[in-house]
Coordinates of C-alpha atoms in Angstrom, one line a residue:
M1 CA 273.4 -9.8 132.8
T2 CA 271.5 -8.6 136.1
G3 CA 272.4 -9.2 139.5
T4 CA 270.4 -9.5 142.6
P5 CA 270.3 -6.1 145.0
H6 CA 273.7 -5.0 145.9
E7 CA 273.9 -5.6 149.6
A8 CA 273.0 -9.6 149.2
D9 CA 275.4 -9.8 146.2
A10 CA 278.6 -8.0 148.0
G11 CA 278.5 -10.7 151.0
V12 CA 277.4 -13.5 149.1
S13 CA 279.8 -12.8 146.1
R14 CA 282.6 -11.9 148.2
R15 CA 282.3 -15.7 150.3
V16 CA 281.9 -17.5 147.1
L17 CA 284.4 -16.0 145.4
L18 CA 287.2 -16.2 148.6
G19 CA 286.1 -19.9 148.8
L20 CA 287.7 -20.6 145.5
A21 CA 290.6 -20.6 148.0
A22 CA 289.8 -24.2 149.0
T23 CA 289.0 -25.5 145.6
G24 CA 292.0 -24.6 143.9
G25 CA 292.2 -20.4 143.8
V26 CA 291.0 -18.2 141.1
G27 CA 293.5 -20.7 138.5
S28 CA 290.1 -23.4 139.3
L29 CA 287.8 -20.7 138.6
L30 CA 289.3 -19.0 135.4
W31 CA 290.5 -21.7 132.9
S32 CA 293.4 -22.8 135.3
T33 CA 296.0 -24.9 134.0
G34 CA 298.5 -27.2 135.3
V35 CA 298.4 -29.1 138.6
G36 CA 298.7 -26.8 141.7
G37 CA 295.0 -26.9 142.5
A38 CA 295.1 -29.9 144.8
A39 CA 298.1 -28.5 146.6
A40 CA 296.1 -25.2 147.0
A41 CA 292.6 -27.1 148.2
A42 CA 294.9 -29.3 150.7
S43 CA 296.3 -26.2 152.4
A44 CA 293.4 -23.7 152.5
T45 CA 291.8 -22.6 155.4
T46 CA 289.9 -19.4 154.2
A47 CA 286.3 -19.3 153.5
P48 CA 283.6 -22.2 153.2
V49 CA 284.0 -24.9 150.8
V50 CA 282.5 -24.5 148.0
P51 CA 282.0 -27.0 145.0
A52 CA 285.0 -27.6 142.7
A53 CA 284.3 -25.9 139.1
P54 CA 283.6 -28.8 136.6
G55 CA 286.7 -30.3 135.6
A56 CA 288.9 -29.5 138.4
T57 CA 291.3 -32.2 139.7
G58 CA 294.0 -33.3 141.8
T59 CA 294.4 -36.6 141.0
V60 CA 295.5 -36.5 137.6
A61 CA 299.1 -37.7 137.3
S62 CA 301.2 -33.6 137.1
G63 CA 303.8 -35.2 134.5
L64 CA 306.5 -32.3 134.1
T65 CA 306.7 -30.1 136.8
P66 CA 309.2 -27.2 135.8
F67 CA 307.1 -24.7 138.1
P68 CA 305.4 -26.4 140.7
Q69 CA 304.8 -23.5 142.6
Q70 CA 303.1 -21.5 140.2
D71 CA 300.8 -23.4 137.8
D72 CA 300.4 -21.1 134.6
L73 CA 304.6 -21.1 134.5
N74 CA 304.5 -24.8 134.8
F75 CA 301.4 -24.9 132.1
Q76 CA 303.2 -23.1 129.3
T77 CA 306.4 -24.4 129.8
Q78 CA 304.7 -28.0 129.4
F79 CA 304.2 -26.3 125.9
N80 CA 307.6 -25.5 125.5
Y81 CA 308.8 -29.4 126.4
G82 CA 306.2 -30.9 124.3
E83 CA 306.8 -29.1 121.4
A84 CA 310.3 -29.9 121.1
A85 CA 309.0 -32.7 119.1
Y86 CA 308.5 -30.4 116.1
G87 CA 311.8 -28.2 116.5
A88 CA 309.9 -25.4 118.1
A89 CA 311.9 -25.7 121.5
E90 CA 315.0 -27.9 122.5
V91 CA 314.6 -29.5 125.4
G92 CA 318.3 -28.5 126.8
E93 CA 317.6 -24.9 126.3
V94 CA 314.5 -24.8 128.1
A95 CA 315.4 -26.7 131.0
A96 CA 318.6 -24.4 131.3
A97 CA 316.3 -21.1 131.3
V98 CA 313.6 -23.2 133.5
E99 CA 317.0 -23.5 136.3
E100 CA 317.7 -19.5 136.1
V101 CA 313.9 -18.5 136.3
Q102 CA 313.9 -20.8 139.6
A103 CA 316.7 -19.1 141.4
A104 CA 314.9 -15.5 140.2
L105 CA 311.8 -16.8 141.9
A106 CA 313.7 -18.4 144.9
Q107 CA 315.0 -14.7 145.9
I108 CA 311.6 -13.1 145.5
G109 CA 310.0 -15.6 147.5
T110 CA 306.9 -18.0 147.5
A111 CA 304.7 -15.3 149.1
N112 CA 305.1 -13.1 146.5
L113 CA 304.1 -15.4 143.6
P114 CA 302.4 -14.9 141.1
V115 CA 305.3 -13.3 139.5
Y116 CA 305.9 -13.2 135.5
Q117 CA 308.5 -10.7 135.0
P118 CA 311.6 -13.0 135.5
Y119 CA 309.9 -15.9 133.2
N120 CA 309.7 -12.9 130.4
D121 CA 313.2 -11.9 130.8
T122 CA 314.8 -15.1 130.8
F123 CA 313.2 -16.4 127.9
E124 CA 312.9 -13.4 125.7
A125 CA 316.7 -13.5 126.2
L126 CA 316.6 -16.9 125.2
A127 CA 314.6 -16.1 122.1
A128 CA 316.4 -12.8 121.0
R129 CA 319.8 -14.8 121.2
M130 CA 318.1 -17.4 119.1
A131 CA 316.8 -15.0 116.8
A132 CA 320.4 -13.4 116.5
D133 CA 322.0 -16.7 115.6
A134 CA 319.5 -17.5 113.0
D135 CA 320.4 -14.6 111.3
A136 CA 323.9 -15.0 111.2
E137 CA 323.4 -18.7 110.2
K138 CA 321.5 -17.4 107.6
T139 CA 324.0 -14.8 106.4
A140 CA 326.7 -17.6 105.9
G141 CA 324.3 -19.9 103.8
R142 CA 323.6 -22.1 106.5
L143 CA 320.3 -22.1 106.3
A144 CA 319.3 -25.9 107.9
S145 CA 320.5 -24.2 111.1
A146 CA 319.1 -20.7 110.5
R147 CA 315.5 -22.9 110.0
S148 CA 316.3 -24.6 113.2
K149 CA 316.9 -21.5 115.3
Y150 CA 314.3 -19.6 114.0
L151 CA 311.4 -21.9 114.7
R152 CA 312.5 -22.2 118.4
A153 CA 313.0 -18.4 118.9
A154 CA 309.4 -18.5 117.5
G155 CA 308.6 -20.8 120.4
Y156 CA 310.1 -18.9 123.1
Y157 CA 309.3 -15.6 122.0
T158 CA 305.6 -17.1 122.2
S159 CA 306.1 -18.0 125.9
V160 CA 306.7 -14.7 126.7
L161 CA 303.8 -13.3 124.7
F162 CA 301.4 -15.0 127.0
F163 CA 302.8 -13.2 129.9
V164 CA 303.7 -10.5 129.0
L165 CA 300.4 -9.0 130.1
G166 CA 301.5 -10.2 133.6
G167 CA 304.6 -8.4 133.4
S168 CA 306.0 -4.7 134.4
A169 CA 305.7 -3.7 130.6
P170 CA 301.9 -5.1 129.3
T171 CA 302.4 -2.6 126.7
R172 CA 305.1 -4.4 125.0
E173 CA 302.6 -6.8 123.7
A174 CA 302.5 -5.5 120.0
E175 CA 306.3 -5.5 120.2
V176 CA 306.9 -9.1 121.3
Y177 CA 303.9 -10.4 118.8
R178 CA 306.5 -8.9 116.0
A179 CA 309.5 -10.1 117.2
M180 CA 308.0 -13.7 117.1
Q181 CA 306.1 -13.2 113.8
R182 CA 309.8 -12.2 112.3
C183 CA 311.1 -15.7 113.1
W184 CA 308.1 -17.7 112.3
A185 CA 308.4 -16.0 109.1
E186 CA 312.0 -16.8 108.5
A187 CA 311.5 -20.6 109.5
A188 CA 308.2 -20.7 107.6
A189 CA 310.4 -20.2 104.2
L190 CA 313.1 -22.1 104.9
L191 CA 310.8 -25.4 105.9
D192 CA 310.3 -28.1 103.5
P193 CA 307.6 -27.9 101.9
V194 CA 307.9 -24.0 102.2
W195 CA 304.8 -22.6 104.0
T196 CA 303.9 -19.4 101.7
R197 CA 301.9 -16.3 103.1
V198 CA 298.8 -15.3 101.6
E199 CA 296.6 -12.7 102.7
I200 CA 292.9 -13.5 102.8
P201 CA 290.0 -11.0 102.4
M202 CA 286.9 -11.3 103.9
T203 CA 283.7 -9.4 105.5
V204 CA 283.2 -10.7 108.8
R205 CA 280.2 -9.6 111.2
F206 CA 281.4 -8.5 115.0
P207 CA 278.7 -8.2 117.9
S208 CA 277.9 -4.5 118.3
A209 CA 276.3 -2.6 121.7
S210 CA 273.2 -2.2 119.9
G211 CA 272.7 -6.2 119.4
T212 CA 273.0 -5.7 115.6
P213 CA 276.2 -7.3 114.6
V214 CA 278.1 -4.9 112.3
A215 CA 280.2 -6.3 109.1
R216 CA 284.0 -5.3 108.7
S217 CA 286.7 -5.6 106.0
V218 CA 288.8 -7.8 107.4
T219 CA 292.5 -9.2 105.5
V220 CA 293.2 -12.5 107.4
P221 CA 297.0 -13.8 106.9
A222 CA 297.4 -17.2 106.6
Y223 CA 300.1 -20.0 105.4
W224 CA 299.5 -22.2 102.8
A225 CA 301.5 -25.3 102.6
R226 CA 301.3 -27.8 99.5
A227 CA 301.9 -31.5 100.3
S228 CA 304.8 -33.2 98.3
G229 CA 303.5 -35.5 95.1
D230 CA 301.4 -34.6 92.2
G231 CA 297.5 -34.7 92.1
P232 CA 294.9 -33.3 94.3
K233 CA 295.8 -34.0 98.1
P234 CA 293.3 -33.5 101.3
T235 CA 293.3 -30.3 103.0
V236 CA 293.1 -29.3 106.4
I237 CA 292.5 -26.1 107.6
I238 CA 294.0 -25.6 111.2
N239 CA 292.0 -23.3 113.6
N240 CA 293.9 -22.0 116.7
G241 CA 292.4 -21.0 119.8
S242 CA 292.5 -17.5 122.4
D243 CA 296.3 -17.4 122.8
A244 CA 298.6 -19.3 120.7
Q245 CA 300.4 -19.0 117.6
L246 CA 301.1 -20.0 114.2
V247 CA 304.3 -21.7 116.0
D248 CA 302.0 -23.3 118.2
T249 CA 299.8 -24.8 115.7
F250 CA 302.7 -26.0 113.3
A251 CA 303.4 -28.2 116.1
F252 CA 299.7 -29.2 116.8
G253 CA 298.8 -30.3 113.0
G254 CA 300.6 -28.4 111.0
A255 CA 303.9 -30.1 110.4
A256 CA 301.9 -33.6 110.9
A257 CA 299.4 -32.8 107.8
L258 CA 302.6 -32.3 105.4
E259 CA 304.1 -35.5 106.9
R260 CA 301.0 -37.6 106.2
G261 CA 300.4 -36.2 102.7
Y262 CA 297.6 -33.5 103.4
N263 CA 298.1 -29.8 102.3
A264 CA 297.6 -27.2 105.1
L265 CA 296.5 -24.1 105.8
M266 CA 296.9 -22.1 109.1
F267 CA 295.7 -18.5 109.9
E268 CA 295.0 -15.6 112.2
G269 CA 291.7 -15.2 112.4
P270 CA 290.0 -12.2 114.3
G271 CA 291.2 -12.0 117.9
Q272 CA 294.4 -13.7 117.0
G273 CA 297.5 -13.0 116.0
S274 CA 298.8 -9.6 114.1
L275 CA 294.8 -8.8 113.8
L276 CA 294.2 -8.8 117.8
F277 CA 298.3 -7.4 118.9
E278 CA 298.5 -5.0 116.1
Q279 CA 295.2 -4.1 114.6
D280 CA 293.0 -4.5 117.9
I281 CA 290.1 -6.8 115.7
P282 CA 288.8 -9.1 118.7
F283 CA 286.9 -12.4 118.3
T284 CA 283.5 -13.1 116.8
P285 CA 281.0 -15.8 117.4
H286 CA 280.0 -15.4 113.5
W287 CA 283.0 -17.6 113.2
E288 CA 281.3 -19.2 109.6
D289 CA 282.4 -15.5 108.2
V290 CA 286.3 -16.1 108.7
I291 CA 286.1 -19.8 108.0
T292 CA 284.2 -19.7 104.5
P293 CA 286.4 -17.8 102.4
L294 CA 289.3 -19.8 103.8
V295 CA 287.0 -22.5 102.2
D296 CA 287.3 -20.4 99.1
F297 CA 290.7 -20.2 99.2
V298 CA 291.8 -23.9 99.5
L299 CA 289.1 -25.0 96.9
A300 CA 290.4 -22.5 94.4
Q301 CA 294.0 -24.4 95.0
P302 CA 294.7 -27.3 92.1
E303 CA 296.3 -29.4 94.8
T304 CA 293.1 -29.3 96.7
D305 CA 290.9 -32.6 96.7
A306 CA 287.4 -30.8 96.8
A307 CA 285.9 -33.7 98.7
S308 CA 288.5 -34.1 101.4
V309 CA 288.5 -30.7 103.2
A310 CA 288.8 -30.9 106.6
L311 CA 288.8 -28.2 109.5
T312 CA 290.5 -28.5 112.9
G313 CA 290.2 -26.5 116.2
W314 CA 292.4 -26.3 118.9
S315 CA 291.7 -25.0 122.5
F316 CA 288.9 -22.4 122.3
G317 CA 288.7 -23.2 118.3
G318 CA 287.2 -26.5 119.4
L319 CA 283.9 -24.3 119.7
L320 CA 284.6 -21.8 117.3
V321 CA 285.4 -25.2 114.2
M322 CA 281.7 -26.4 115.5
R323 CA 280.1 -22.7 115.0
A324 CA 281.4 -22.7 111.5
A325 CA 280.6 -26.1 110.6
A326 CA 277.1 -25.4 111.3
H327 CA 276.7 -23.2 108.2
E328 CA 279.8 -24.3 106.1
H329 CA 278.7 -27.5 104.5
R330 CA 281.6 -27.9 102.2
L331 CA 283.8 -29.3 104.6
A332 CA 283.7 -33.1 104.7
A333 CA 285.2 -33.2 108.6
V334 CA 285.8 -31.7 111.4
V335 CA 287.6 -31.9 114.9
A336 CA 286.5 -30.3 117.9
D337 CA 290.0 -30.3 120.4
P338 CA 288.4 -30.1 122.7
V339 CA 284.5 -30.3 122.2
F340 CA 282.7 -28.0 124.6
Y341 CA 279.5 -25.9 124.1
N342 CA 279.7 -23.3 127.3
P343 CA 282.5 -20.9 127.4
L344 CA 280.9 -19.2 130.9
T345 CA 281.7 -22.6 132.6
P346 CA 284.7 -21.5 134.3
Y347 CA 283.5 -18.2 135.1
A348 CA 280.6 -19.7 137.1
R349 CA 281.4 -18.2 140.1
L350 CA 281.8 -14.7 138.8
Q351 CA 278.3 -14.6 137.4
G352 CA 275.8 -12.4 138.9
I353 CA 278.2 -9.5 140.3
P354 CA 277.4 -6.1 139.2
N355 CA 280.1 -4.1 138.3
D356 CA 280.5 -1.5 140.9
V357 CA 280.4 -4.6 143.4
W358 CA 283.0 -6.5 141.5
V359 CA 285.5 -3.0 141.5
N360 CA 284.9 -1.7 145.0
D361 CA 284.0 -4.8 147.0
V362 CA 284.7 -8.2 145.7
Y363 CA 288.2 -7.5 143.9
P364 CA 289.8 -5.5 146.5
S365 CA 288.5 -8.2 149.0
F366 CA 291.3 -11.1 148.0
P367 CA 294.9 -10.4 148.9
Q368 CA 297.5 -8.8 146.4
H369 CA 299.7 -12.5 146.6
G370 CA 299.2 -15.7 146.3
P371 CA 297.0 -18.1 143.6
Q372 CA 293.7 -16.5 144.6
G373 CA 295.1 -13.0 144.8
R374 CA 294.5 -9.8 142.9
D375 CA 297.6 -10.0 140.6
A376 CA 296.8 -13.7 139.4
L377 CA 293.0 -12.6 139.0
R378 CA 294.2 -9.4 137.1
F379 CA 296.5 -11.5 134.8
L380 CA 294.1 -14.4 134.1
L381 CA 290.9 -11.8 133.4
G382 CA 293.3 -9.5 130.8
K383 CA 294.5 -12.2 129.4
R384 CA 291.0 -14.3 128.7
G385 CA 289.1 -11.1 128.3
E386 CA 291.3 -9.4 125.9
I387 CA 290.2 -11.3 123.0
F388 CA 286.4 -10.0 123.5
G389 CA 286.6 -6.7 122.7
E390 CA 288.6 -3.2 121.9
A391 CA 287.8 -2.0 125.7
F392 CA 288.4 -5.5 127.2
H393 CA 291.8 -5.3 125.2
Q394 CA 292.7 -1.6 126.4
Q395 CA 292.4 -2.4 130.0
A396 CA 294.5 -5.2 129.7
L397 CA 297.2 -3.5 128.5
S398 CA 296.9 -0.4 131.0
G399 CA 297.5 -3.0 134.0
V400 CA 294.4 -2.6 135.7
V401 CA 291.5 -5.5 136.3
I402 CA 289.2 -5.5 133.8
Q403 CA 286.3 -3.3 135.3
D404 CA 283.5 -4.4 133.0
L405 CA 282.8 -8.1 134.4
V406 CA 279.2 -7.7 133.4
G407 CA 279.9 -6.9 129.7
L408 CA 282.9 -9.3 129.6
L409 CA 281.1 -12.6 130.6
D410 CA 278.1 -11.2 128.0
A411 CA 280.5 -11.1 125.7
I412 CA 281.6 -14.8 126.2
G413 CA 278.7 -16.0 126.6
A414 CA 277.7 -15.1 123.1
Y415 CA 279.6 -17.9 121.8
T416 CA 277.6 -20.5 123.7
G417 CA 276.4 -22.9 121.5
D418 CA 273.1 -25.5 121.8
A419 CA 271.3 -28.1 119.8
A420 CA 270.3 -26.1 117.1
M421 CA 273.7 -25.2 116.5
F422 CA 275.6 -28.7 116.9
G423 CA 272.1 -30.4 115.2
A424 CA 273.2 -28.4 111.9
V425 CA 276.7 -30.0 111.2
T426 CA 276.6 -32.5 108.6
A427 CA 280.6 -33.1 108.5
H428 CA 282.5 -36.5 110.1
S429 CA 282.9 -35.1 113.2
L430 CA 285.7 -36.3 115.8
L431 CA 285.4 -35.2 119.0
L432 CA 288.1 -34.8 121.9
T433 CA 288.5 -34.8 125.5
Y434 CA 291.3 -34.4 128.0
E435 CA 292.3 -36.1 131.1
G436 CA 292.3 -33.4 133.8
D437 CA 291.1 -30.4 131.4
D438 CA 290.1 -27.7 133.8
F439 CA 288.0 -25.7 131.6
F440 CA 285.3 -27.8 129.9
T441 CA 285.2 -31.3 131.2
G442 CA 281.9 -33.2 130.8
Q443 CA 280.6 -31.3 127.9
D444 CA 281.1 -34.0 125.6
V445 CA 277.9 -35.8 126.2
D446 CA 275.4 -33.2 125.3
A447 CA 277.5 -32.3 122.3
R448 CA 277.2 -35.7 121.0
S449 CA 273.5 -35.8 121.9
W450 CA 272.7 -32.7 119.8
L451 CA 275.2 -33.7 116.6
T452 CA 271.9 -35.7 115.0
S453 CA 273.0 -34.7 111.4
V454 CA 277.4 -35.6 111.1
A455 CA 277.7 -38.1 108.3
S456 CA 279.7 -40.2 111.3
L457 CA 280.5 -39.8 114.8
S458 CA 283.6 -40.2 116.7
Q459 CA 285.6 -39.6 119.9
H460 CA 288.9 -40.2 121.9
D461 CA 289.5 -39.4 125.5
F462 CA 293.1 -38.4 125.8
T463 CA 294.8 -40.0 128.8
A464 CA 297.8 -39.4 131.5
A465 CA 298.3 -42.8 130.6
E466 CA 299.0 -41.8 127.2
G467 CA 301.2 -38.8 129.0
A468 CA 298.2 -36.4 126.9
Q469 CA 296.6 -35.0 130.0
F470 CA 295.4 -31.3 130.8
H471 CA 294.0 -29.3 128.3
C472 CA 295.4 -29.3 125.0
A473 CA 298.1 -32.2 125.7
P474 CA 300.8 -29.8 126.2
M475 CA 303.4 -32.5 126.3
A476 CA 302.2 -35.0 123.8
P477 CA 301.7 -33.2 120.3
Q478 CA 302.8 -36.2 118.6
V479 CA 300.0 -38.4 120.3
R480 CA 297.3 -36.0 119.4
N481 CA 297.7 -35.4 116.1
E482 CA 298.4 -39.3 115.7
V483 CA 294.8 -39.6 116.8
V484 CA 293.2 -36.4 114.5
Y485 CA 295.2 -38.0 111.4
D486 CA 295.1 -41.3 111.6
W487 CA 291.2 -40.7 112.3
L488 CA 291.1 -38.1 109.1
D489 CA 292.9 -41.1 107.1
G490 CA 290.0 -43.3 108.0
I491 CA 287.4 -40.5 106.7
F492 CA 288.9 -39.7 103.8
G493 CA 289.9 -43.5 102.6
R494 CA 293.6 -42.9 102.6
V495 CA 296.1 -45.8 102.8
P496 CA 299.3 -44.2 102.4
T497 CA 302.1 -46.4 101.1
P498 CA 305.9 -45.8 102.0
P499 CA 307.7 -44.5 99.0
S500 CA 310.7 -47.2 97.7
P501 CA 313.6 -46.3 98.8
P502 CA 316.0 -45.8 95.7
A503 CA 318.5 -48.2 95.3
P504 CA 322.6 -46.9 96.3
V505 CA 324.8 -46.8 93.9
V506 CA 327.2 -49.6 94.6
P507 CA 331.2 -48.9 94.0
P508 CA 333.1 -51.8 92.5
A509 CA 335.6 -53.5 94.9
P510 CA 339.1 -52.3 94.5
P511 CA 341.4 -55.0 93.5
A512 CA 343.4 -56.7 95.9
A513 CA 347.3 -56.8 96.4
G514 CA 349.0 -59.8 94.2
G515 CA 345.7 -60.8 92.0
S516 CA 342.4 -59.7 90.0
A517 CA 339.7 -58.8 91.8
A518 CA 337.6 -61.8 90.5
S519 CA 340.2 -64.0 91.9
T520 CA 340.2 -62.5 95.3
L521 CA 336.2 -62.7 95.3
A522 CA 336.6 -66.2 94.5
A523 CA 338.4 -67.3 97.1
T524 CA 336.2 -66.0 99.6
G525 CA 333.5 -68.6 98.2
V526 CA 331.4 -65.6 97.0
A527 CA 330.8 -65.9 92.9
A528 CA 328.3 -62.8 92.7
G529 CA 330.7 -60.5 92.4
P530 CA 331.3 -57.1 95.2
A531 CA 328.0 -56.0 94.4
A532 CA 326.5 -59.3 96.2
V533 CA 329.0 -58.9 98.8
I534 CA 328.3 -55.6 100.2
A535 CA 324.3 -56.3 99.7
T536 CA 324.6 -59.2 101.3
G537 CA 327.0 -57.7 104.4
L538 CA 330.5 -58.3 104.5
G539 CA 329.9 -59.4 107.9
A540 CA 327.9 -62.6 106.5
A541 CA 330.7 -63.2 103.5
G542 CA 333.4 -63.9 106.8
A543 CA 336.3 -62.2 107.9
G544 CA 338.2 -63.2 104.8
A545 CA 336.1 -61.0 102.9
I546 CA 336.3 -58.1 105.1
A547 CA 340.0 -58.3 105.0
L548 CA 340.6 -58.9 101.4
A549 CA 337.8 -55.9 100.2
R550 CA 340.6 -53.6 102.2
G551 CA 343.2 -54.8 100.3
G552 CA 344.7 -57.0 103.7
S553 CA 344.9 -60.1 105.5
P554 CA 342.7 -61.0 108.2
R555 CA 343.6 -59.6 111.7
R556 CA 341.9 -59.4 115.3
S557 CA 340.9 -55.5 116.0
S558 CA 342.2 -54.3 119.4

């Protein structure tokens, strides 16, 4: 990426970046999340106003706002509340933690925000307590309680993992990941159906400085769950994005797959989970190298219907799965959640700034605190950048802002899709968008026009009226899952029929005092015997039948 002369860049770039204060701050630049942009836009007075980033909006209903003073904390906590629907959180526990964090933030003062350590401390303490309780429940043989608490502990650790780079000890990232992963693995083994850990070897190409991809041997950890019932079943491969964990994909697709009779495979690919935090293996735009071995795996399972394999991609995974589906044509269906093709859109105002100008002039020109301050920008660039290369990850762990801005934007741009890529997709395709998505709004139009070879094309636009606003519908995983799996049922021609419940065993009525059971029932006018009395409801048989079935006489209840 080549910039214009430094003198011009320094002035223009500084003015443009400071102008972000009038459009929601760096949050609306770097994959902004939450609802605070409108307030910042209304109150800001610094720098000339520049056009808002695509998708930035202050008109969408905010939904739950546990942290109205800090957008990123607010957005992540919305996921905690939403994932309670699948057992990955408890609303009361989250609400209590929010109150504790709010008390700490009040002591710090809004002028010193953003601050992440009080959130990390509170949610990590909650996660650790939940994990210890789960261990005790497991030891005592109370496995249902253990499962529930392990799952919630994994969810709370995941929130800490998201913000650890912004706290006082960014190098604890791998430690927090391991605590989260232990709890997820314990929960997975206790779920019904069980999620079985498998390790899938593959050879994956990665970008290199020379421009020629370099192949590496990688082992991808995955979790496989079989739907109940006999015979082959449709199967869904659930592809995470850039910063969620397996407990999140369980809530956003995994649990719902099993409820609906689908086998499911969730995995940690390059740039995700253990491959990122423990092995420092970054993302790759050659995502077909990841998906093809996973398709091989599911097709090798006797429970898989080979004609009904789907791939769903969540968040950044919405682009990754389309890149893979352009090459992997054994996929019958693919879901882009959300659909987009240009991952650089949220970074538009950072493009064209030389590294020396960025480090020495532009970045220092921001105030330390505030939604458009150095602290916010350092965390956001570090969190978004760590997945794209070992050097970016190490800089993020060091607690300094990423220095190689040009290299980071080049790495992100390598994932950009185009008409040729989308035109190579042949699977049935579902495109999802979200009202108020500040990241990639508006890219569905071009993507639709490029999908010229798909078996069929559908789109669903989630709205605030559904409670499914904002990127990935943090407050509405059930709504999201219903749309995805209803569509898949239609594509695969599935008409699930609920099983008939077994008839309950009805014990005989005890003999009434002073006579046989037969004569007593005859006195009530019910001739078909005690089973009929219970099956039709004692209330329908009259007060006399209720009293006689109890062995007494009718009386008024007090």
